[in-house]
Tab-separated table of C-alpha atoms in Angstrom:
chain	number	residue	atom	x	y	z
A	1	MET	CA	78.406	141.570	66.660
A	2	HIS	CA	76.571	144.563	68.096
A	3	ILE	CA	76.070	147.529	65.760
A	4	HIS	CA	75.382	150.929	67.279
A	5	ARG	CA	73.101	153.324	65.515
A	6	THR	CA	74.419	156.812	64.971
A	7	ARG	CA	72.038	159.089	66.829
A	8	ILE	CA	74.048	162.323	66.911
A	9	VAL	CA	76.452	163.749	64.348
A	10	ILE	CA	78.858	166.342	65.737
A	11	THR	CA	80.713	168.887	63.621
A	12	SER	CA	82.055	172.438	63.737
A	13	SER	CA	82.283	175.566	61.698
A	14	ARG	CA	85.014	175.572	59.072
A	15	ASP	CA	88.683	175.656	60.076
A	16	PRO	CA	88.203	174.969	63.813
A	17	SER	CA	90.936	175.758	66.323
A	18	ILE	CA	92.687	173.044	68.333
A	19	ARG	CA	90.534	173.967	71.335
A	20	THR	CA	87.341	173.542	69.310
A	21	ARG	CA	88.539	170.222	67.863
A	22	ASN	CA	89.364	168.997	71.374
A	23	PHE	CA	85.881	170.001	72.522
A	24	LEU	CA	84.346	168.058	69.597
A	25	ASN	CA	86.423	164.987	70.478
A	26	ILE	CA	85.291	165.162	74.100
A	27	LEU	CA	81.631	165.547	73.118
A	28	THR	CA	81.960	162.554	70.791
A	29	SER	CA	83.419	160.456	73.588
A	30	LEU	CA	80.698	161.506	76.050
A	31	LEU	CA	77.548	161.422	73.940
A	32	PRO	CA	76.429	157.832	73.355
A	33	ASP	CA	75.830	156.832	69.729
A	34	SER	CA	77.551	159.938	68.396
A	35	VAL	CA	80.054	160.376	65.598
A	36	LYS	CA	82.202	163.359	64.636
A	37	ILE	CA	82.389	164.519	61.035
A	38	THR	CA	85.321	166.697	60.073
A	39	ARG	CA	83.830	169.694	58.325
A	40	GLY	CA	86.706	170.584	56.021
A	41	LYS	CA	85.325	172.395	52.980
A	42	LYS	CA	81.945	170.678	53.128
A	43	SER	CA	78.922	172.934	52.879
A	44	LYS	CA	76.191	172.861	55.483
A	45	LYS	CA	74.011	171.017	52.981
A	46	GLU	CA	76.664	168.304	52.543
A	47	ILE	CA	76.955	167.913	56.323
A	48	PHE	CA	73.176	167.553	56.639
A	49	GLU	CA	73.127	164.946	53.837
A	50	ARG	CA	75.953	162.963	55.458
A	51	ALA	CA	74.191	163.012	58.840
A	52	ILE	CA	70.944	161.810	57.272
A	53	ASN	CA	72.784	159.048	55.380
A	54	LEU	CA	74.247	157.891	58.708
A	55	GLY	CA	70.702	157.645	60.095
A	56	ALA	CA	71.258	160.356	62.708
A	57	ILE	CA	68.411	162.070	64.501
A	58	TYR	CA	70.362	165.177	65.536
A	59	LEU	CA	73.142	167.286	64.051
A	60	LEU	CA	75.155	169.186	66.650
A	61	PHE	CA	77.186	172.167	65.393
A	62	VAL	CA	79.828	173.826	67.557
A	63	LEU	CA	80.473	177.351	66.321
A	64	ALA	CA	83.583	179.229	67.403
A	65	LYS	CA	84.836	182.781	67.553
A	66	ASN	CA	88.493	183.747	67.956
A	67	GLY	CA	89.401	180.078	68.392
A	68	ASN	CA	86.998	179.437	71.273
A	69	PRO	CA	83.749	177.457	71.094
A	70	LEU	CA	80.956	180.030	71.335
A	71	ARG	CA	77.663	178.353	70.434
A	72	ILE	CA	76.094	174.925	70.294
A	73	ILE	CA	73.280	174.499	67.792
A	74	VAL	CA	71.378	171.219	67.596
A	75	TYR	CA	69.261	170.529	64.519
A	76	ASP	CA	66.426	168.018	64.486
A	77	LEU	CA	66.998	166.067	61.265
A	78	GLU	CA	63.369	164.993	60.992
A	79	THR	CA	62.033	168.557	60.859
A	80	PHE	CA	65.242	170.294	59.652
A	81	SER	CA	64.782	172.916	62.333
A	82	ILE	CA	66.860	174.134	65.244
A	83	LYS	CA	65.879	172.216	68.355
A	84	TYR	CA	68.424	173.684	70.802
A	85	PHE	CA	70.537	176.815	70.723
A	86	PHE	CA	73.017	177.506	73.506
A	87	LYS	CA	75.623	180.188	73.983
A	88	LEU	CA	78.774	179.000	75.751
A	89	HIS	CA	79.830	181.463	78.448
A	90	GLY	CA	82.592	179.375	79.911
A	91	LEU	CA	84.342	176.185	78.936
A	92	SER	CA	86.992	174.247	80.828
A	93	LEU	CA	88.438	171.305	78.903
A	94	PRO	CA	90.533	168.430	80.289
A	95	SER	CA	93.694	170.324	79.272
A	96	ASP	CA	92.609	173.147	81.616
A	97	TYR	CA	92.568	170.551	84.424
A	98	ASN	CA	95.964	169.119	83.310
A	99	ILE	CA	94.278	165.890	82.185
A	100	PRO	CA	95.523	164.440	78.877
A	101	LEU	CA	92.839	163.773	76.278
A	102	TYR	CA	93.714	160.084	76.048
A	103	GLN	CA	92.390	159.629	79.606
A	104	ILE	CA	88.975	160.760	78.407
A	105	LYS	CA	88.085	157.789	76.258
A	106	ARG	CA	84.652	156.763	74.982
A	107	HIS	CA	82.571	155.883	78.016
A	108	ASN	CA	79.812	153.333	78.110
A	109	SER	CA	77.773	154.995	80.794
A	110	VAL	CA	77.252	158.722	81.334
A	111	CYS	CA	74.767	159.428	84.099
A	112	ILE	CA	73.019	162.430	85.538
A	113	GLU	CA	73.539	162.640	89.270
A	114	LEU	CA	71.808	165.950	89.853
A	115	ASN	CA	69.960	168.215	87.415
A	116	ARG	CA	69.008	171.602	88.777
A	117	CYS	CA	68.389	173.114	85.326
A	118	ASP	CA	64.924	172.366	84.035
A	119	PHE	CA	65.671	173.942	80.647
A	120	LEU	CA	68.433	171.348	80.052
A	121	ARG	CA	66.337	168.273	80.852
A	122	ASP	CA	65.085	167.598	77.304
A	123	PHE	CA	68.484	168.428	75.800
A	124	LEU	CA	70.270	165.910	78.038
A	125	VAL	CA	67.711	163.209	77.265
A	126	ASP	CA	67.929	163.889	73.520
A	127	MET	CA	71.726	163.640	73.764
A	128	ASN	CA	71.319	160.219	75.435
A	129	ILE	CA	72.486	161.416	78.856
A	130	TYR	CA	69.705	160.231	81.089
A	131	ASN	CA	70.948	157.069	82.773
A	132	LEU	CA	70.219	157.339	86.479
A	133	SER	CA	71.878	154.091	87.584
A	134	ASN	CA	74.724	153.738	90.051
A	135	ASN	CA	77.023	152.040	87.533
A	136	CYS	CA	78.401	155.082	85.700
A	137	ASP	CA	81.762	155.924	84.150
A	138	VAL	CA	81.019	159.646	84.010
A	139	ILE	CA	78.763	161.671	86.290
A	140	VAL	CA	77.042	164.875	85.101
A	141	ASN	CA	75.830	167.490	87.543
A	142	THR	CA	74.033	170.664	86.545
A	143	ARG	CA	73.543	173.774	88.592
A	144	LEU	CA	71.534	176.884	87.855
A	145	VAL	CA	73.792	179.956	87.779
A	146	SER	CA	71.055	182.416	86.777
A	147	ASN	CA	67.591	182.229	85.207
A	148	ASN	CA	68.944	181.284	81.792
A	149	ILE	CA	72.527	180.076	82.487
A	150	CYS	CA	73.390	176.610	83.693
A	151	GLU	CA	76.697	174.988	84.607
A	152	LEU	CA	77.360	171.406	83.502
A	153	LEU	CA	80.134	169.594	85.334
A	154	PHE	CA	81.457	166.228	84.124
A	155	THR	CA	83.412	163.996	86.530
A	156	LEU	CA	85.133	160.637	86.053
A	157	SER	CA	83.344	158.567	88.667
A	158	THR	CA	86.132	156.038	89.289
A	159	LYS	CA	88.671	158.701	90.238
A	160	ASN	CA	86.324	161.570	91.153
A	161	ILE	CA	88.223	163.823	88.720
A	162	LYS	CA	86.481	166.846	87.214
A	163	PHE	CA	87.432	167.117	83.560
A	164	LEU	CA	84.844	169.236	81.739
A	165	LYS	CA	82.824	172.257	82.758
A	166	MET	CA	80.653	174.461	80.592
A	167	LEU	CA	78.242	177.308	81.158
A	168	LEU	CA	75.309	177.200	78.748
A	169	GLU	CA	72.858	180.040	78.192
A	170	VAL	CA	69.523	179.550	76.451
C-alpha cells in the first residue's frame, strides 16, 4: 500500500460560490499530493492547525469577490508567512469550455511543456508541477502577457483539450 503525503492543503474564504468550489476541486485534482478542506465556519487558525496536522508544507487559500475567485494566497507552513500572492485577472474553468467536471479527474502526471514566466517558476515547483517528461496526463504552458501578468493554460494531453486558463498577476 502506497501512502501519499499531503503537501498542499487547499481551501477558500467562507461561503464560496459554486464557481469557486469548482476551481478548488480542479486545483485539488491537478496539484499532486494536495487535499481540499471545506472551510465552513472554521477560523483561519483552525484551518492552519488542520493543515499542520495533515503534515502539509503549504496552505493555498482562494479568495473570492462577487462569486468569482479573485486571489490566490499560498502560506508556507514552516514560517507561517505568505510565500506567494497572486491576483486572478481571468479564469476559464472546464464548464466555460463545455467540459464536465467528471472528465477532469485526479491526474498522476502534470507536466510543464513551456514556461515563459520566470516569476512562476518557483511557484510551479512548490506546487509539485515540474515534471518535464513526455509521459504526461496534463500539459501546462505559461506565457507572459505583461511584465507582471502570466497566462497558465492546462490541456489534457491525450485529447489535446484545453480545460483551464488563468491569468495571474504578482
